[in-house]
C-alpha positions in Angstrom: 0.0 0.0 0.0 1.3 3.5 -1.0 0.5 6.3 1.0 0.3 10.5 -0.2 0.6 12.6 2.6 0.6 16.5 1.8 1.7 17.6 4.9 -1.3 19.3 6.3 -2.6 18.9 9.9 -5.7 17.1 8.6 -3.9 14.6 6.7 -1.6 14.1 9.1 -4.5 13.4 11.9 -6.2 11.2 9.3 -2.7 9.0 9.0 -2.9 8.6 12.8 -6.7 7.0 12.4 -5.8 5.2 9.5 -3.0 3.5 11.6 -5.3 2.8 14.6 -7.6 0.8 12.3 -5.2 -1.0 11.1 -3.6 -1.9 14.4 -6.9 -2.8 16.1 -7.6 -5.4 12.9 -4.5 -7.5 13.4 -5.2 -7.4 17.1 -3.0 -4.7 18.8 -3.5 -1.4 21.0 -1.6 1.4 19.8 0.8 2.9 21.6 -0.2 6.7 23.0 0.5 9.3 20.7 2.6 12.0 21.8 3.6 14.6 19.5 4.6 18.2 21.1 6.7 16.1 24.3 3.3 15.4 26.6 4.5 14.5 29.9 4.5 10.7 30.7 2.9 8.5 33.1 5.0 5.9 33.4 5.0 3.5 36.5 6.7 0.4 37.9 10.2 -0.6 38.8 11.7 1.2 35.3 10.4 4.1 36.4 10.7 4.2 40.6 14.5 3.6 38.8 14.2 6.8 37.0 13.5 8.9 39.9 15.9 6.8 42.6 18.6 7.8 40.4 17.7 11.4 40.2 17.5 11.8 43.9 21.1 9.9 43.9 22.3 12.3 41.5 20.6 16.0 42.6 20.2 15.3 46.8 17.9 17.5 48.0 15.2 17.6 45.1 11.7 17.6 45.4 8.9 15.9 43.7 7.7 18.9 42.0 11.2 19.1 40.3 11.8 15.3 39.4 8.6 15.2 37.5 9.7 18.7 35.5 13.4 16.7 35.4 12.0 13.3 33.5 8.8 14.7 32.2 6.7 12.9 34.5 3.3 14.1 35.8 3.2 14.9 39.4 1.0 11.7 40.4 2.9 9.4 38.9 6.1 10.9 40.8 4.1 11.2 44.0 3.4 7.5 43.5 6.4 6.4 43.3 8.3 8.5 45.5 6.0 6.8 48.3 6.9 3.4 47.1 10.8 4.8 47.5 10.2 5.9 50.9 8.1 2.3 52.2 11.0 1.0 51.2 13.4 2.3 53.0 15.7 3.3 50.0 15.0 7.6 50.0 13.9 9.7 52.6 11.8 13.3 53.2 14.3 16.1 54.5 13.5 20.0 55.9 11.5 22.1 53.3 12.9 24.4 50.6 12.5 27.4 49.5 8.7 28.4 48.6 8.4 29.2 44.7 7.7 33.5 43.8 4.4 32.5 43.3 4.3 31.3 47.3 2.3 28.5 48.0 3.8 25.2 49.7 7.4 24.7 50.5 8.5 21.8 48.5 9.6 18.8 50.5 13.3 17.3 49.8 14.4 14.5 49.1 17.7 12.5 49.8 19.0 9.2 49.4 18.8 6.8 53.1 22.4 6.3 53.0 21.6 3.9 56.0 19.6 2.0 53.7 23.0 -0.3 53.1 26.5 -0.8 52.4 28.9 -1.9 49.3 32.4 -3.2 50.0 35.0 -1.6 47.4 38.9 -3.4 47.1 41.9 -3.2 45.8 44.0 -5.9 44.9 47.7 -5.4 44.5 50.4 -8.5 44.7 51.5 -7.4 47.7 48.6 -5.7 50.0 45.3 -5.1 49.6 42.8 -2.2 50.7 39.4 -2.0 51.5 36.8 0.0 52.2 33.4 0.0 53.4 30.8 2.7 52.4 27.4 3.9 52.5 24.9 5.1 50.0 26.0 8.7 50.0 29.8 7.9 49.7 30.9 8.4 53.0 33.8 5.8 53.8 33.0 3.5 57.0 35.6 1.8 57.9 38.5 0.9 56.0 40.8 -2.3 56.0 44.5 -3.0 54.8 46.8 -6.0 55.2 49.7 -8.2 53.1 48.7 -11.1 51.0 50.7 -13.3 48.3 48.6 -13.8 45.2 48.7 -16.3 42.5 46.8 -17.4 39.5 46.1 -20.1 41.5 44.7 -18.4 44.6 43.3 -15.4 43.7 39.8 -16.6 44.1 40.5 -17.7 47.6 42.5 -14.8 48.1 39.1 -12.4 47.0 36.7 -14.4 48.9 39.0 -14.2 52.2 39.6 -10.5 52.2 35.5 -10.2 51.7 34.9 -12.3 54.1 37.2 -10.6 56.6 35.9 -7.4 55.6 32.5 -8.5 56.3 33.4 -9.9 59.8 35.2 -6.7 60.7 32.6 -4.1 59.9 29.1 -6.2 60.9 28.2 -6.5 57.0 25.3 -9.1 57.0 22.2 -8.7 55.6 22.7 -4.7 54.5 25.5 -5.8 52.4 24.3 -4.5 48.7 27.4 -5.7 47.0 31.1 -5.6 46.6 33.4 -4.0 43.5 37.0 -5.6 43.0 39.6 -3.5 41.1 42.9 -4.6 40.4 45.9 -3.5 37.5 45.6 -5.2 34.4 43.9 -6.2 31.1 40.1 -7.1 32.9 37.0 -7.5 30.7 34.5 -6.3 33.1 31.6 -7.0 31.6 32.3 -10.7 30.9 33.8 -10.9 34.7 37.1 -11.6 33.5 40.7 -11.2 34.3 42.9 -11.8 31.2 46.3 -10.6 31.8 47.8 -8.5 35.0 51.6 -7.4 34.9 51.6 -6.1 38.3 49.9 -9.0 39.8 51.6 -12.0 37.7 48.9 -13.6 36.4 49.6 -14.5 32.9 46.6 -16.9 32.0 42.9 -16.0 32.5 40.7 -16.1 35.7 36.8 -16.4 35.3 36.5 -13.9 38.2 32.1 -14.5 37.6 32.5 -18.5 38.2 35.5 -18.2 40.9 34.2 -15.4 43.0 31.2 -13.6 42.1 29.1 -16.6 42.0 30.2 -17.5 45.2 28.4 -14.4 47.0 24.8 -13.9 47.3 25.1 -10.0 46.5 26.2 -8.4 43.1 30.5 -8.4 42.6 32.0 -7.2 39.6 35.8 -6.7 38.7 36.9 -4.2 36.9 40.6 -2.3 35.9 42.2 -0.3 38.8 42.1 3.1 36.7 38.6 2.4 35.9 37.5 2.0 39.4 38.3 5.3 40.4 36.8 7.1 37.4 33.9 5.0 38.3 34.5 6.9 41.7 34.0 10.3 40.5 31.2 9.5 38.7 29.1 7.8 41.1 30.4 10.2 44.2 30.8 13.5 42.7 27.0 14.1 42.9 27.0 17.8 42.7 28.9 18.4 39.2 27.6 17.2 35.9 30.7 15.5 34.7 31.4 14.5 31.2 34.4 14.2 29.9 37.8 14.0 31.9 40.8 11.7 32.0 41.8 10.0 36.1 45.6 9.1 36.0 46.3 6.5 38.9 49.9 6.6 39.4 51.3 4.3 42.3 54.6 4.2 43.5 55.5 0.5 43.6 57.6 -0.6 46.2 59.3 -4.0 46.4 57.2 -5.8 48.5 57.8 -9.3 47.1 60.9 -10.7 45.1 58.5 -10.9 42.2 57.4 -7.4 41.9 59.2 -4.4 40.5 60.0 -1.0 42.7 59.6 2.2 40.6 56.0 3.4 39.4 52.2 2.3 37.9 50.5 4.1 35.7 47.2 4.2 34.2 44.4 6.3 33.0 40.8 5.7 33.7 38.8 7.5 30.3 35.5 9.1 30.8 33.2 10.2 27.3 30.1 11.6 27.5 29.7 10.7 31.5 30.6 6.9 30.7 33.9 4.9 31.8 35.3 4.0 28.1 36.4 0.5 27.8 37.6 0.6 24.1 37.0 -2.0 21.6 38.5 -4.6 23.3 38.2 -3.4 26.8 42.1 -2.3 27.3 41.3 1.4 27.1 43.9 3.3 30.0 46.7 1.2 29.8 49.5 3.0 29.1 53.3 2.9 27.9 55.4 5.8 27.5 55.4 7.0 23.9 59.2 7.3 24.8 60.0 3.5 25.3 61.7 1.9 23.0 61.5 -1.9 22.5 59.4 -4.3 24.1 59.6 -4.3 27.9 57.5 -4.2 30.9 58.6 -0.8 32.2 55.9 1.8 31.6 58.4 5.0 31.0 61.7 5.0 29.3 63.7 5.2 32.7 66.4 2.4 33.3 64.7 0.0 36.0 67.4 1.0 38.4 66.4 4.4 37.8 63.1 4.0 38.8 64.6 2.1 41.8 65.6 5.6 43.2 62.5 7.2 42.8 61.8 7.9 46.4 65.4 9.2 47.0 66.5 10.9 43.7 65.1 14.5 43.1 66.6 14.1 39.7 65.1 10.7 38.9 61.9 12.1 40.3 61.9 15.3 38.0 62.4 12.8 34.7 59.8 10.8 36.0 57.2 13.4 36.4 58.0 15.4 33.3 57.8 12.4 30.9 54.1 11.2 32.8 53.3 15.2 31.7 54.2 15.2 28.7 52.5 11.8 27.6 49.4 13.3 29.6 49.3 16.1 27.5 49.3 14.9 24.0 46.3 12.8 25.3 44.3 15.4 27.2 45.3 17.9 23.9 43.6 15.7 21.6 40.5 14.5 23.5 39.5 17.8 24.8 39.3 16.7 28.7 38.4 20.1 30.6 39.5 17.7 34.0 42.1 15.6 35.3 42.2 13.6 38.2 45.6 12.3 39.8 45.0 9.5 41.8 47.2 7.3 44.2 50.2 7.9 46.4 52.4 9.4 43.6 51.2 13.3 45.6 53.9 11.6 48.5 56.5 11.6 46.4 55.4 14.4 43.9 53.5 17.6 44.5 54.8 19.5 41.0 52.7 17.1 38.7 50.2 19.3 38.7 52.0 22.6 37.3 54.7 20.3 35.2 51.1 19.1 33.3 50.1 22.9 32.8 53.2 23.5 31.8 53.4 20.6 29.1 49.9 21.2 28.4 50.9 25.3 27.0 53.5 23.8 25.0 51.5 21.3 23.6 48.8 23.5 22.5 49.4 25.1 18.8 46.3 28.0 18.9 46.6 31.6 20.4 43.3 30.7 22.2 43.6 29.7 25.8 43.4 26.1 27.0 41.5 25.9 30.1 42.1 22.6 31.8 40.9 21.7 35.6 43.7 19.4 37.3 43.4 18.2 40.9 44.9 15.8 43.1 42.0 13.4 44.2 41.3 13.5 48.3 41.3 9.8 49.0 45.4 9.1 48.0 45.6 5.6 48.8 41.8 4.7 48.9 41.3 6.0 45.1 40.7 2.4 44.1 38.7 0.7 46.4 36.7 3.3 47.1 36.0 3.4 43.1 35.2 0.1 42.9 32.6 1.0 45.6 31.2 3.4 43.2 31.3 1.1 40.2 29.2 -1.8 42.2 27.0 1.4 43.4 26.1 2.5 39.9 25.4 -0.7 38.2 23.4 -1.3 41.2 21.3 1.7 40.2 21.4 1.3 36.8 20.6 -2.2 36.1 18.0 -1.7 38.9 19.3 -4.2 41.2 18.8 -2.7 44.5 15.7 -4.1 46.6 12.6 -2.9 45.1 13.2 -1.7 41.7 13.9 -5.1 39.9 10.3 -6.4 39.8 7.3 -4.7 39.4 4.8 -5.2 42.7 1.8 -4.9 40.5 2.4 -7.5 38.2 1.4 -9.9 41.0 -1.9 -8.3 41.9 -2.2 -8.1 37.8 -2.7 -3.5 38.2 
């Protein structure tokens, strides 16, 4: 059939009943039509997800605003938001300001951060760190020891250092799930570990089968750097952030004959608000475009260069200039207006910062200014675990997986 549609509001209404004949012959309802953006009325899990995560993201909104925010009409939000509240996961705060048209003072709303807890760790060969935290960020309790790992036993390793966790901070049944982030080639979305210099494995690990199976909450692995981009994202509530670049760089000390001292880098990428994984899921590891040859080194430093790092100003100047200038070809070309610098390299080094302007300005061919926010991130040594926090804590939200929002309470009573 060949339809002729000139364009006018009468033909265009007539298309519409033409189509709603022809849906109701073959047995279907037709889906609402909604031209000119008519506010929704959406209801169920999806969208009690909708509005949980807005309240995550803007504490301290009201209803009246969340239904404006996701084009919602006010029942539907008033609906839901009471489902929120019965179940524990938001809660109503003081009043806010009355609109200039007076009336009621809209009622805010915040995320229970009692509500539960997620476990976030880092795995290194040598130590571990781990931290416990609550729905708004705020870090519990925090845990550190040594440990030896293996291909062998890392599964054993994980589940101990959970379990111990667990034990030492009273996490029973408010435990919402734990984040895992160590150095590495990890595919995070299979639940894989396929390759980790810094930890020695050199065949993969079904981190899913071995260790996320094992616990009866949600666990997911994913690349150090990652982690603590994840950690911005999910923690920095009160910016919008977009697009910025999270360089973890560790000082490695020789803890165990089988590990290197001198430094670990890596670069967590965020696009568009989203932790980029890359084609193949390797995106942020990085080798100084200054190495030559294969190798394991990450910069072009002799390893008994890098040996001296903690005691050799000169060593220490090489090393930080060639990380800036590395970081600035990158940050040139994807337009980043932030950087994070993450892990305990702010001990050793508290020039990074202006040695990146600095290489930045040199970097930069145009006349026009290149405005670039850099800042050391406040949690040093906690960056990953407390990243891999926020990872578990956003796919939590997102693939609706906290209690409540992953089944629909009225499909049972068939409203």
């Amino acid at each position: 059939m060949i339809f002729i549609i000139d364009g006018s509001q009468k033909s265009w209404y007539s298309m519409i009943g033409l189509v709603n004949q022809l849906t109701k012959m073959v047995g279907r309802s037709p889906r609402p039509y909604n031209r000119g953006g008519a506010v929704a009325t959406g209801s169920g899990p999806r969208t009690a997800a909708r509005i949980f995560r807005t309240v995550w993201r803007k504490p301290g909104i009201s209803r009246v605003d969340i239904a404006s925010s996701l084009s919602l009409d006010k029942s539907t939000v008033t609906n839901q938001v009471n489902r929120l509240i019965d179940l524990g996961l938001i809660i109503e705060t003081e009043e806010g300001e009355a609109s200039c048209k007076g009336g009621r003072r809209p009622i805010q709303l915040v995320i229970n951060k009692k509500f539960g807890r997620i476990i976030g760790i880092e795995v290194q060969l040598g130590a571990y760190v781990a931290v416990v935290v609550d729905l708004s960020g705020e870090v519990l309790g925090e845990r550190r020891g040594s440990i030896e790992l293996s291909t062998e036993n890392f599964a054993d390793s994980v589940l101990g250092i959970i379990a111990a966790t667990r034990a030492e901070f009273g996490c029973g049944d408010d435990l919402l799930g734990v984040g895992v982030g160590i150095g590495g080639l990890v595919d995070s979305k299979k639940g894989r570990i396929r390759y980790s210099i810094p930890i020695g494995i050199d065949s993969p690990i079904d981190f899913g089968k071995t260790v996320a199976d094992m616990l009866e909450v949600p666990c997911s692995i994913e690349n150090d750097a990652n982690c603590c981009a994840w950690g911005e994202l999910a923690f920095n509530r009160g910016e919008d952030l977009r697009d910025f670049l999270f360089a973890l760089v560790e000082y490695r000390r020789p803890l165990t004959k089988s590990l290197r001292e001198g430094i670990g880098v890596g670069f967590g990428v965020v696009l568009g608000g989203k932790v980029h994984a890359g084609a193949h899921g390797n995106s942020g590891e990085f080798r100084s475009v200054f190495c030559d040859g294969e190798g394991k080194l990450q910069l072009s430093l002799r390893e008994d260069e890098l040996a001296r790092l903690d005691r050799d100003a000169d060593v220490l100047r090489r090393t930080t200039d060639e990380l800036a200038r590395n970081m600035a070809m990158l940050i040139n070309t994807m337009d980043f207006d932030r950087v994070y610098i993450g892990g305990d390299i702010e001990c050793l080094d508290d020039e990074l910062p202006a040695t990146l302007l600095r290489r930045l300005e040199e970097n930069w061919m145009y006349p026009l200014p290149k405005s670039v926010d850099i800042r050391y991130s406040s949690l040093g040594g906690k960056a990953v675990a407390y990243g891999a926090a926020g990872m578990i804590l956003d796919r939590l939200v997102s693939e609706r997986l906290l209690p409540g929002l992953g089944a629909d309470p009225s499909a049972a009573t068939g409203a």
